[in-house]
Amino acid sequence: MSVATQATVFLAALAFVWPFVGAIGVAAVPAPRSREVALWMAGLGCLLSVVVFMFPAMGGNASGWDDDPVQRAGRVMLAFGLLLLVLENGVMPDRLLRSLPHVCTALAGLACVAPEPAVGLGILEVALAWGVFVFTRPAGQAKTGWGLMRTGSVGTMLVLSGLLLPQGSTVCGLMMACGLVILTGLAPFGQFWRDENDSFLFLPFAGASILLAMRLRGHGGMAFEMALVAAGLVSVWLTACAGRSRDRQRLFRTFPSALALMAVGVEADVAALLFLCGWCLAGGNRSTRGWAVNVLACFPPGAPFVGCLLLLSVMTDWSWSVAVLTVCGILAAVLRAVPDREAARLFWPEDMAGRVACSVLTVMGFLVPLAMMLGAF
Amino acid sequence: MTLVAILVPLVALCVVARGVGFLLLTGVVTALAMLLDGLTPLQEAGASLALLFAVAPPVFLTRYQHDATHERSGTAVPFFALGLMVLLLLGCGRAGSTLFPAGLCAMVAGLVTVVCRQSMVWQWAGLLTCIEGVLLSAVLGRQPVVLGVAALAGVVVVLLGGMCIHRIMPRVVAAHSPARQSRRTKPATGGKDT
């Protein structure tokens, strides 16, 4: 094994371990300094994931760890999502809570690369358990924690039983699609998102579920893909129907993940990656901010806008009628559901986190299609 | 495939209809169905896990008072589960599988329990029935990876469910010292409000 190969293997391993190191470091230092340490750790994690994407370790397939370029790029998105989570939150006194996003991102990254999708599901279940344990430690949270645990476990069980059925059968595809929709927390189907803190756990968790969906496609077959597209379409149209009312903003928050699931269904993996980028950097509880609204509604420039174009170009080959329905759904959702027009008009945000997010999204929107044209995916 | 494997969905239906009392029976029948299929290490591991997940929760629940949550869900829930099982059978038949999907039928019964019942203990029992079903299906289908993942999910559900129940439900134990008892029940009432 040459030195270069050894170096790439070492870097790939380091990129997996790094968020865990970050979690330990953040939990170990005293609270006032923790934010600074977390920023450094998350920033270095982003750098590492980008380096691993550009110089992949060869021979990974031989050892059973599945690693294709799309999954590697997905881990870059997850790493940037972690950086943004750290940037926009202040100093947190609770040790476990402030290390939680690092742990969840690390487990999500491991879940995407596990040798079998079932193992990935197990890792996601561990992430869910740890997150629920950390959230529900304060008094009065037990019932909320049980709700999260119950919904997540139901999703895992559905996907697992789909994996047990014969490959490519209708029942198998439907079961796996239902499970994945619940794991992603797609708005009318999943019941995640009850608390502000939830985004620490569920941004990486839902991102990893989307990446896992790409790998389950081989087992699910046609019914799986059609069910994913149908679920995404229903979610997009329901977002459009729900309109602008306050209590229905939950639907608008998961707009990019609905589009990402549709992209997975029509095998437009690069479009799914771009939506994943939008989800990691603008999803969750950020939907009240102007720049995040812009990103969620797929306004240009930004990764989700490019993702929309890619998705529609692939979808017209898949089915014309579904493509027309999707375009109408997206337009209706943008016209009817985008909240607070005044805030959304502001392009360059004033806070640091928003600026980082906007620049990363714009750069990704240019770089990912460029990498696709150069043959990286 | 044995007759015992066909009994598993029926006992799981009893969990849907009557509650956590039938969980133990489900576990025993599931373990028997696994062991009658053969005595390889995979089957022994599956049977012991099924027994563990079925025995631990009822034993744990004896330390707590009876869950008196008022159920609003009607009597139609078991029939809903039965209908879903029939749909699953038809789907598997169309896919060309001649085997009776006993484990998956039990899983469907557990899912219906989780979704349709309101009391937390009942939902816990449903989730564990789900896991028993997936364990059985993984053992009968000779899939050790899925068995391992289901076991992990089972451990997580047992531990976290037990933790939530410990914080929500009142204890049975007689008060040794009144001060400690009142302090211990305080977070429980807080948990009920959410």
Coordinates of C-alpha atoms in Angstrom, one line a residue:
Chain A
M1 CA 0.0 0.0 0.0
S2 CA 1.5 3.3 -1.1
V3 CA 1.9 6.3 1.2
A4 CA -0.8 8.2 -0.7
T5 CA -3.4 5.4 -0.2
Q6 CA -2.5 5.1 3.4
A7 CA -3.0 8.9 3.8
T8 CA -6.4 8.8 2.2
V9 CA -7.5 5.9 4.4
F10 CA -6.3 7.7 7.4
L11 CA -8.1 10.9 6.4
A12 CA -11.3 9.0 5.8
A13 CA -11.1 7.3 9.2
L14 CA -10.3 10.6 10.8
A15 CA -13.3 12.3 9.2
F16 CA -15.6 9.7 10.9
V17 CA -14.0 10.0 14.3
W18 CA -13.6 13.7 14.3
P19 CA -17.2 14.7 15.4
F20 CA -16.9 12.3 18.3
V21 CA -13.6 13.9 19.3
G22 CA -15.4 17.3 18.9
A23 CA -18.2 16.1 21.2
I24 CA -15.8 15.0 23.9
G25 CA -13.8 18.2 23.6
V26 CA -16.9 20.4 23.7
A27 CA -18.3 18.5 26.8
A28 CA -14.9 18.6 28.5
V29 CA -14.1 22.3 28.4
P30 CA -15.9 24.8 30.7
A31 CA -19.1 26.4 29.4
P32 CA -17.7 29.9 28.5
R33 CA -15.0 28.5 26.2
S34 CA -17.2 25.7 24.8
R35 CA -18.6 27.6 21.9
E36 CA -15.2 28.6 20.6
V37 CA -14.0 25.0 20.8
A38 CA -17.2 23.8 19.1
L39 CA -16.6 26.2 16.3
W40 CA -13.1 25.0 15.7
M41 CA -14.1 21.4 15.8
A42 CA -17.0 21.8 13.4
G43 CA -14.9 24.0 11.1
L44 CA -12.2 21.4 10.9
G45 CA -14.8 18.7 10.4
C46 CA -16.1 20.6 7.4
L47 CA -12.5 20.9 6.0
L48 CA -11.9 17.2 6.6
S49 CA -15.1 16.1 4.9
V50 CA -14.3 18.3 1.9
V51 CA -10.8 16.8 1.7
V52 CA -12.2 13.2 1.9
F53 CA -14.6 14.1 -0.9
M54 CA -11.8 15.3 -3.1
F55 CA -9.3 12.5 -2.3
P56 CA -11.4 9.3 -1.7
A57 CA -9.9 6.3 -0.1
M58 CA -9.5 3.5 -2.6
G59 CA -10.3 -0.1 -1.7
G60 CA -13.0 0.8 0.7
N61 CA -15.4 -1.5 -1.1
A62 CA -13.2 -4.4 -0.5
S63 CA -13.5 -4.1 3.2
G64 CA -17.3 -4.0 3.0
W65 CA -17.9 -0.3 3.6
D66 CA -20.0 1.1 0.9
D67 CA -18.8 4.6 -0.2
D68 CA -20.0 6.3 -3.3
P69 CA -19.4 10.0 -4.2
V70 CA -23.0 11.0 -3.5
Q71 CA -22.8 9.7 0.1
R72 CA -19.4 11.4 0.6
A73 CA -20.9 14.7 -0.7
G74 CA -23.8 14.1 1.6
R75 CA -21.4 13.9 4.6
V76 CA -20.0 17.3 3.5
M77 CA -23.6 18.7 3.8
L78 CA -24.0 17.2 7.2
A79 CA -20.7 18.7 8.4
F80 CA -21.7 22.1 7.2
G81 CA -25.1 21.7 8.9
L82 CA -23.2 21.0 12.2
L83 CA -21.1 24.1 11.7
L84 CA -24.2 26.2 11.3
L85 CA -25.9 24.6 14.3
V86 CA -22.9 25.6 16.4
L87 CA -22.7 29.1 14.9
E88 CA -26.3 30.1 15.5
N89 CA -26.6 28.8 19.1
G90 CA -25.0 30.6 22.0
V91 CA -23.2 29.2 25.0
M92 CA -25.1 26.3 26.5
P93 CA -24.5 25.4 30.1
D94 CA -25.5 21.7 29.8
R95 CA -22.6 19.6 28.7
L96 CA -24.6 16.8 27.1
L97 CA -26.9 19.1 25.3
R98 CA -24.0 21.1 23.7
S99 CA -22.2 18.0 22.6
L100 CA -25.4 16.4 21.2
P101 CA -25.2 17.9 17.6
H102 CA -21.6 16.6 17.3
V103 CA -22.6 13.1 18.4
C104 CA -25.7 13.0 16.1
T105 CA -23.7 14.2 13.1
A106 CA -21.0 11.6 13.7
L107 CA -23.6 8.8 14.0
A108 CA -25.5 10.1 10.9
G109 CA -22.2 10.0 8.9
L110 CA -21.5 6.5 10.1
A111 CA -25.1 5.4 9.3
C112 CA -24.7 6.5 5.7
V113 CA -21.6 4.5 5.1
A114 CA -22.4 1.3 7.0
P115 CA -21.9 -1.9 5.0
E116 CA -25.6 -2.7 4.9
P117 CA -28.6 -0.3 5.1
A118 CA -30.0 -2.3 8.1
V119 CA -26.8 -1.5 10.1
G120 CA -27.3 2.1 9.2
L121 CA -30.8 2.0 10.6
G122 CA -29.4 0.6 13.8
I123 CA -26.9 3.4 14.1
L124 CA -29.7 5.9 13.5
E125 CA -31.7 4.3 16.2
V126 CA -28.8 4.7 18.6
A127 CA -28.6 8.4 17.6
L128 CA -32.3 8.8 18.3
A129 CA -32.0 7.1 21.7
W130 CA -29.1 9.3 22.8
G131 CA -30.9 12.4 21.6
V132 CA -34.1 11.6 23.4
F133 CA -32.2 10.7 26.5
V134 CA -30.5 14.1 26.5
F135 CA -33.7 16.1 25.7
T136 CA -35.9 14.4 28.3
R137 CA -33.6 14.8 31.3
P138 CA -35.3 18.0 32.5
A139 CA -38.5 17.4 34.5
G140 CA -41.8 17.3 32.7
Q141 CA -40.3 16.1 29.3
A142 CA -40.8 12.4 29.7
K143 CA -44.0 12.2 27.7
T144 CA -42.5 14.3 24.8
G145 CA -39.5 12.0 24.8
W146 CA -41.7 8.9 24.6
G147 CA -43.5 10.4 21.6
L148 CA -40.3 11.0 19.8
M149 CA -39.0 7.6 20.6
R150 CA -42.2 5.9 19.6
T151 CA -42.4 7.6 16.2
G152 CA -38.8 7.0 15.4
S153 CA -38.9 3.3 16.4
V154 CA -42.1 2.8 14.3
G155 CA -40.2 4.2 11.3
T156 CA -37.2 1.9 11.9
M157 CA -39.4 -1.2 12.4
L158 CA -41.3 -0.5 9.1
V159 CA -38.0 -0.2 7.1
L160 CA -36.6 -3.3 8.8
S161 CA -39.7 -5.4 8.0
G162 CA -39.5 -4.1 4.4
L163 CA -35.9 -5.4 4.3
L164 CA -37.2 -8.8 5.4
L165 CA -39.7 -9.1 2.5
P166 CA -38.7 -10.4 -0.9
Q167 CA -36.7 -7.8 -2.9
G168 CA -38.7 -5.6 -5.3
S169 CA -42.2 -6.6 -4.2
T170 CA -44.9 -4.1 -3.8
V171 CA -45.5 -4.6 0.0
C172 CA -41.8 -4.3 0.6
G173 CA -41.5 -1.1 -1.3
L174 CA -44.5 0.5 0.4
M175 CA -43.4 -0.5 3.9
M176 CA -39.9 0.9 3.4
A177 CA -41.2 4.1 1.9
C178 CA -43.6 4.6 4.8
G179 CA -40.8 4.0 7.3
L180 CA -38.5 6.4 5.6
V181 CA -41.1 9.1 5.4
I182 CA -41.7 8.8 9.1
L183 CA -37.9 8.8 9.8
T184 CA -37.5 11.9 7.7
G185 CA -40.3 13.6 9.7
L186 CA -42.0 14.7 6.5
A187 CA -44.7 17.1 7.7
P188 CA -48.1 15.6 7.7
F189 CA -46.8 12.1 8.2
G190 CA -44.1 12.3 10.8
Q191 CA -44.8 14.0 14.1
F192 CA -41.4 15.2 15.0
W193 CA -40.5 18.9 15.8
R194 CA -42.1 19.7 19.0
D195 CA -39.5 21.7 20.7
E196 CA -36.9 24.3 19.8
N197 CA -34.0 22.0 20.7
D198 CA -35.2 19.2 18.4
S199 CA -33.1 20.5 15.5
F200 CA -29.9 19.4 17.3
L201 CA -31.1 15.8 16.8
F202 CA -33.3 15.9 13.8
L203 CA -31.4 17.9 11.3
P204 CA -28.6 15.3 11.0
F205 CA -31.1 12.5 11.6
A206 CA -33.4 13.4 8.8
G207 CA -30.4 14.1 6.5
A208 CA -29.1 10.7 7.2
S209 CA -32.5 9.2 6.5
I210 CA -32.5 10.8 3.0
L211 CA -29.0 9.5 2.3
L212 CA -30.1 6.1 3.5
A213 CA -33.1 6.2 1.2
M214 CA -30.8 6.3 -1.8
R215 CA -29.2 3.1 -0.7
L216 CA -32.5 1.3 0.0
R217 CA -33.7 2.0 -3.6
G218 CA -32.0 -1.2 -4.8
H219 CA -34.1 -3.3 -2.4
G220 CA -37.3 -1.5 -2.7
G221 CA -37.8 -1.5 -6.4
M222 CA -40.4 0.4 -8.4
A223 CA -43.1 0.6 -5.6
F224 CA -40.6 2.2 -3.3
E225 CA -39.7 4.9 -5.8
M226 CA -43.3 5.6 -6.6
A227 CA -44.4 5.7 -3.0
L228 CA -41.6 8.2 -2.2
V229 CA -42.6 10.5 -5.1
A230 CA -46.2 10.3 -4.1
A231 CA -45.4 11.1 -0.4
G232 CA -43.3 14.1 -1.5
L233 CA -46.0 15.3 -3.9
V234 CA -48.7 15.1 -1.2
S235 CA -46.5 17.0 1.2
V236 CA -45.8 19.7 -1.4
W237 CA -49.5 20.1 -2.2
L238 CA -50.5 20.1 1.4
T239 CA -48.0 22.9 2.1
A240 CA -49.6 24.9 -0.7
C241 CA -53.1 24.2 0.7
A242 CA -52.1 25.0 4.3
G243 CA -51.2 28.6 3.3
R244 CA -49.6 31.1 5.6
S245 CA -51.2 30.4 9.0
R246 CA -49.0 30.3 12.0
D247 CA -49.8 26.8 13.3
R248 CA -49.3 25.3 9.9
Q249 CA -45.7 26.4 9.4
R250 CA -44.6 22.9 10.3
L251 CA -45.5 21.9 6.7
F252 CA -43.3 24.7 5.2
R253 CA -40.3 23.7 7.3
T254 CA -40.0 20.2 5.6
F255 CA -40.5 21.6 2.1
P256 CA -36.9 20.7 1.1
S257 CA -37.0 17.2 2.5
A258 CA -40.3 16.6 0.6
L259 CA -38.5 17.6 -2.6
A260 CA -35.4 15.6 -1.6
L261 CA -37.5 12.4 -1.2
M262 CA -39.1 13.0 -4.6
A263 CA -35.6 13.4 -6.1
V264 CA -34.6 10.1 -4.5
G265 CA -37.7 8.5 -6.0
V266 CA -36.9 9.6 -9.5
E267 CA -33.2 8.7 -9.1
A268 CA -32.0 12.3 -9.3
D269 CA -29.3 11.8 -6.6
V270 CA -27.5 15.1 -7.2
A271 CA -30.8 17.1 -6.9
A272 CA -31.4 15.2 -3.6
L273 CA -28.0 16.3 -2.5
L274 CA -28.8 19.9 -3.2
F275 CA -32.1 19.7 -1.3
L276 CA -30.2 18.0 1.5
C277 CA -27.9 21.0 1.6
G278 CA -30.9 23.3 1.9
W279 CA -32.4 21.2 4.6
C280 CA -29.2 21.0 6.7
L281 CA -28.4 24.8 6.4
A282 CA -31.9 26.3 6.5
G283 CA -34.3 23.6 7.9
G284 CA -35.5 23.0 11.4
N285 CA -36.5 25.9 13.6
R286 CA -34.9 28.6 11.4
S287 CA -38.0 29.1 9.3
T288 CA -38.8 32.4 10.9
R289 CA -35.7 34.1 9.5
G290 CA -35.7 35.9 6.2
W291 CA -32.8 34.2 4.5
A292 CA -33.9 30.7 5.6
V293 CA -37.4 31.4 4.1
N294 CA -35.7 32.4 0.9
V295 CA -33.7 29.1 0.9
L296 CA -36.7 26.9 1.9
A297 CA -38.8 28.4 -0.9
C298 CA -36.1 27.5 -3.5
F299 CA -35.5 31.1 -4.5
P300 CA -32.3 31.7 -6.6
P301 CA -29.4 31.8 -6.0
G302 CA -28.9 28.8 -3.8
A303 CA -28.6 25.0 -3.7
P304 CA -32.4 24.2 -3.6
F305 CA -33.1 26.3 -6.6
V306 CA -30.5 24.5 -8.7
G307 CA -31.9 21.2 -7.2
C308 CA -35.4 22.1 -8.4
L309 CA -34.1 22.6 -12.0
L310 CA -32.2 19.3 -11.9
L311 CA -35.2 17.5 -10.4
L312 CA -37.6 18.8 -13.0
S313 CA -35.2 17.9 -15.8
V314 CA -34.9 14.3 -14.6
M315 CA -38.6 14.1 -13.8
T316 CA -39.8 15.0 -17.3
D317 CA -38.1 11.8 -18.5
W318 CA -39.8 9.8 -15.6
S319 CA -43.3 11.0 -16.1
W320 CA -44.7 14.1 -17.7
S321 CA -47.9 14.3 -15.7
V322 CA -46.0 14.0 -12.4
A323 CA -43.6 16.7 -13.5
V324 CA -46.4 19.1 -14.3
L325 CA -48.1 18.4 -11.0
T326 CA -44.8 19.0 -9.2
V327 CA -44.2 22.4 -10.9
C328 CA -47.7 23.5 -10.1
G329 CA -47.3 22.3 -6.5
I330 CA -44.0 24.1 -6.0
L331 CA -45.3 27.3 -7.5
A332 CA -48.5 27.2 -5.5
A333 CA -46.5 26.5 -2.3
V334 CA -44.2 29.4 -3.0
L335 CA -47.1 31.8 -3.8
R336 CA -49.3 30.7 -0.9
A337 CA -47.1 29.4 1.9
V338 CA -44.0 31.7 2.1
P339 CA -44.4 33.6 5.3
D340 CA -43.5 37.2 6.0
R341 CA -42.6 38.7 2.6
E342 CA -40.8 41.7 4.1
A343 CA -38.2 39.5 5.8
A344 CA -37.8 37.3 2.8
R345 CA -36.9 40.2 0.6
L346 CA -33.7 40.8 2.5
F347 CA -31.0 38.9 0.6
W348 CA -27.8 39.4 2.6
P349 CA -28.5 38.5 6.3
E350 CA -27.2 40.5 9.2
D351 CA -26.1 37.7 11.5
M352 CA -23.0 35.6 11.1
A353 CA -24.8 32.3 10.8
G354 CA -27.0 33.5 8.1
R355 CA -24.1 34.9 6.1
V356 CA -22.2 31.6 6.3
A357 CA -25.3 29.7 5.4
C358 CA -26.0 31.9 2.4
S359 CA -22.5 31.7 1.1
V360 CA -22.2 28.0 1.5
L361 CA -25.6 27.4 -0.2
T362 CA -24.7 29.7 -3.1
V363 CA -21.2 28.0 -3.6
M364 CA -22.8 24.5 -3.4
G365 CA -25.4 25.6 -5.9
F366 CA -22.6 26.3 -8.4
L367 CA -20.1 23.6 -7.4
V368 CA -22.3 20.5 -7.2
P369 CA -23.6 20.8 -10.8
L370 CA -20.1 21.6 -11.9
A371 CA -18.7 18.5 -10.2
M372 CA -21.6 16.5 -11.9
M373 CA -20.6 17.8 -15.3
L374 CA -16.9 17.0 -14.6
G375 CA -18.0 13.4 -13.8
A376 CA -17.5 13.3 -10.0
F377 CA -20.9 11.7 -9.4
Chain B
M1 CA -43.0 -23.1 9.5
T2 CA -44.8 -24.7 12.4
L3 CA -48.3 -24.3 14.0
V4 CA -46.7 -22.3 16.8
A5 CA -45.6 -19.6 14.3
I6 CA -49.2 -19.2 13.1
L7 CA -50.2 -18.8 16.8
V8 CA -47.9 -15.7 17.1
P9 CA -50.2 -13.2 15.2
L10 CA -53.2 -14.5 17.1
V11 CA -51.5 -13.8 20.5
A12 CA -50.3 -10.4 19.1
L13 CA -54.0 -9.6 18.3
C14 CA -54.7 -10.3 22.0
V15 CA -52.1 -7.6 22.9
V16 CA -54.0 -5.2 20.6
A17 CA -57.3 -6.1 22.2
R18 CA -56.4 -6.5 25.9
G19 CA -53.0 -4.8 26.6
V20 CA -49.7 -5.6 28.2
G21 CA -50.9 -8.7 29.9
F22 CA -50.5 -10.8 26.8
L23 CA -47.0 -9.6 26.1
L24 CA -45.4 -12.4 28.1
L25 CA -47.4 -15.0 26.2
T26 CA -46.4 -13.4 22.9
G27 CA -42.8 -13.7 23.9
V28 CA -43.0 -17.3 24.9
V29 CA -44.9 -18.3 21.8
T30 CA -42.4 -16.4 19.6
A31 CA -39.4 -18.1 21.3
L32 CA -41.1 -21.5 20.9
A33 CA -41.7 -20.8 17.2
M34 CA -38.1 -19.9 16.8
L35 CA -36.8 -23.0 18.7
L36 CA -39.1 -25.5 16.9
D37 CA -37.6 -24.3 13.6
G38 CA -34.1 -25.5 14.5
L39 CA -31.4 -25.2 17.1
T40 CA -28.7 -23.1 15.5
P41 CA -27.0 -20.3 17.4
L42 CA -29.1 -17.8 15.5
Q43 CA -32.4 -19.3 16.6
E44 CA -31.2 -19.6 20.2
A45 CA -30.1 -16.0 20.3
G46 CA -33.4 -14.9 18.8
A47 CA -35.4 -16.9 21.3
S48 CA -33.5 -15.6 24.3
L49 CA -33.9 -12.0 23.0
A50 CA -37.6 -12.6 22.4
L51 CA -38.0 -13.9 26.0
L52 CA -36.0 -11.1 27.4
F53 CA -38.1 -8.4 25.7
A54 CA -41.3 -10.1 26.8
V55 CA -40.4 -10.8 30.4
A56 CA -38.6 -7.7 31.5
P57 CA -41.4 -5.1 30.9
P58 CA -44.2 -6.9 32.9
V59 CA -41.8 -7.6 35.7
F60 CA -40.7 -3.9 35.7
L61 CA -44.4 -2.8 35.6
T62 CA -45.3 -4.7 38.8
R63 CA -43.5 -2.0 40.7
Y64 CA -45.9 0.7 39.4
Q65 CA -49.5 1.3 39.9
H66 CA -52.1 0.3 37.4
D67 CA -52.2 2.6 34.4
A68 CA -55.6 4.2 34.6
T69 CA -55.5 6.3 31.4
H70 CA -59.0 6.4 29.9
E71 CA -58.9 4.8 26.5
R72 CA -61.0 6.6 23.9
S73 CA -60.1 4.2 21.2
G74 CA -63.0 1.9 20.4
T75 CA -63.5 -1.9 20.0
A76 CA -62.8 -1.8 16.3
V77 CA -59.0 -1.6 16.7
P78 CA -58.3 -5.3 16.7
F79 CA -60.4 -5.7 13.6
F80 CA -58.4 -3.0 11.9
A81 CA -55.2 -4.9 12.8
L82 CA -56.8 -8.1 11.4
G83 CA -57.7 -6.3 8.2
L84 CA -54.1 -5.0 7.8
M85 CA -52.8 -8.6 8.3
V86 CA -55.1 -9.9 5.6
L87 CA -53.9 -7.1 3.3
L88 CA -50.3 -8.1 4.1
L89 CA -51.0 -11.8 3.4
L90 CA -52.6 -10.8 0.0
G91 CA -49.6 -8.6 -0.9
C92 CA -47.1 -11.4 0.0
G93 CA -49.2 -13.9 -2.0
R94 CA -49.1 -11.7 -5.0
A95 CA -45.3 -11.3 -4.7
G96 CA -45.0 -15.1 -5.0
S97 CA -44.1 -15.9 -1.4
T98 CA -45.8 -19.1 -0.3
L99 CA -44.6 -18.8 3.3
F100 CA -47.0 -17.4 5.9
P101 CA -45.4 -14.1 7.1
A102 CA -46.1 -14.8 10.8
G103 CA -43.5 -12.3 12.2
L104 CA -44.7 -9.5 9.9
C105 CA -48.3 -10.1 10.9
A106 CA -47.3 -9.8 14.6
M107 CA -45.4 -6.6 13.6
V108 CA -48.5 -5.1 12.0
A109 CA -50.6 -5.9 15.2
G110 CA -47.9 -4.1 17.2
L111 CA -48.0 -1.1 14.9
V112 CA -51.7 -0.8 15.2
T113 CA -51.4 -0.9 19.0
V114 CA -48.8 1.9 18.9
V115 CA -50.8 4.1 16.6
C116 CA -54.3 3.6 18.0
R117 CA -54.0 3.2 21.7
Q118 CA -53.5 6.2 24.0
S119 CA -52.1 4.7 27.2
M120 CA -48.3 4.8 27.3
V121 CA -47.9 1.3 28.8
W122 CA -50.1 -0.1 26.0
Q123 CA -48.1 1.7 23.4
W124 CA -44.9 0.3 24.9
A125 CA -46.4 -3.2 24.7
G126 CA -47.3 -2.6 21.1
L127 CA -43.8 -1.5 20.2
L128 CA -42.3 -4.6 21.9
T129 CA -44.8 -6.8 20.0
C130 CA -43.5 -5.1 16.8
I131 CA -40.0 -6.0 17.8
E132 CA -41.0 -9.6 18.6
G133 CA -42.5 -9.9 15.2
V134 CA -39.4 -8.5 13.4
L135 CA -37.2 -10.9 15.5
L136 CA -39.3 -13.9 14.5
S137 CA -39.3 -12.8 10.9
A138 CA -35.5 -12.3 10.9
V139 CA -34.9 -15.7 12.5
L140 CA -37.2 -17.6 10.1
G141 CA -35.7 -15.7 7.1
R142 CA -32.1 -16.4 8.4
Q143 CA -31.0 -12.8 8.4
P144 CA -28.6 -12.2 11.3
V145 CA -28.0 -8.5 10.5
V146 CA -31.6 -7.6 10.8
L147 CA -31.8 -9.7 14.0
G148 CA -29.0 -7.7 15.5
V149 CA -30.6 -4.4 14.5
A150 CA -34.0 -5.4 15.9
A151 CA -32.3 -6.5 19.1
L152 CA -30.6 -3.1 19.4
A153 CA -33.9 -1.4 18.8
G154 CA -35.5 -3.6 21.4
V155 CA -32.9 -2.7 24.0
V156 CA -33.3 1.0 23.2
V157 CA -37.1 0.8 23.5
V158 CA -37.0 -1.3 26.7
L159 CA -34.6 1.1 28.4
L160 CA -36.0 4.4 27.3
G161 CA -39.6 3.3 27.7
G162 CA -38.8 2.1 31.2
M163 CA -37.2 5.4 31.9
C164 CA -40.2 7.4 30.7
I165 CA -42.6 5.1 32.7
H166 CA -40.5 5.5 35.8
R167 CA -40.9 9.2 35.6
I168 CA -44.6 9.3 34.7
M169 CA -46.3 6.6 36.6
P170 CA -46.7 6.5 40.4
R171 CA -45.0 3.7 42.4
V172 CA -46.7 0.9 44.3
V173 CA -44.1 0.8 47.1
A174 CA -45.3 1.7 50.6
A175 CA -43.8 4.9 51.9
H176 CA -40.8 4.3 54.2
S177 CA -40.2 8.0 54.8
P178 CA -42.9 10.4 53.8
A179 CA -40.5 13.2 52.9
R180 CA -38.6 11.1 50.4
Q181 CA -41.8 9.7 48.9
S182 CA -43.2 13.2 48.2
R183 CA -40.0 14.4 46.7
R184 CA -39.9 11.4 44.4
T185 CA -43.4 11.8 43.1
K186 CA -42.9 15.5 42.3
P187 CA -41.3 15.1 38.9
A188 CA -43.9 12.5 38.1
T189 CA -46.7 15.1 38.3
G190 CA -44.6 17.4 36.2
G191 CA -44.3 14.8 33.6
K192 CA -48.0 14.2 33.4
D193 CA -48.7 17.8 32.5
T194 CA -46.8 17.7 29.2

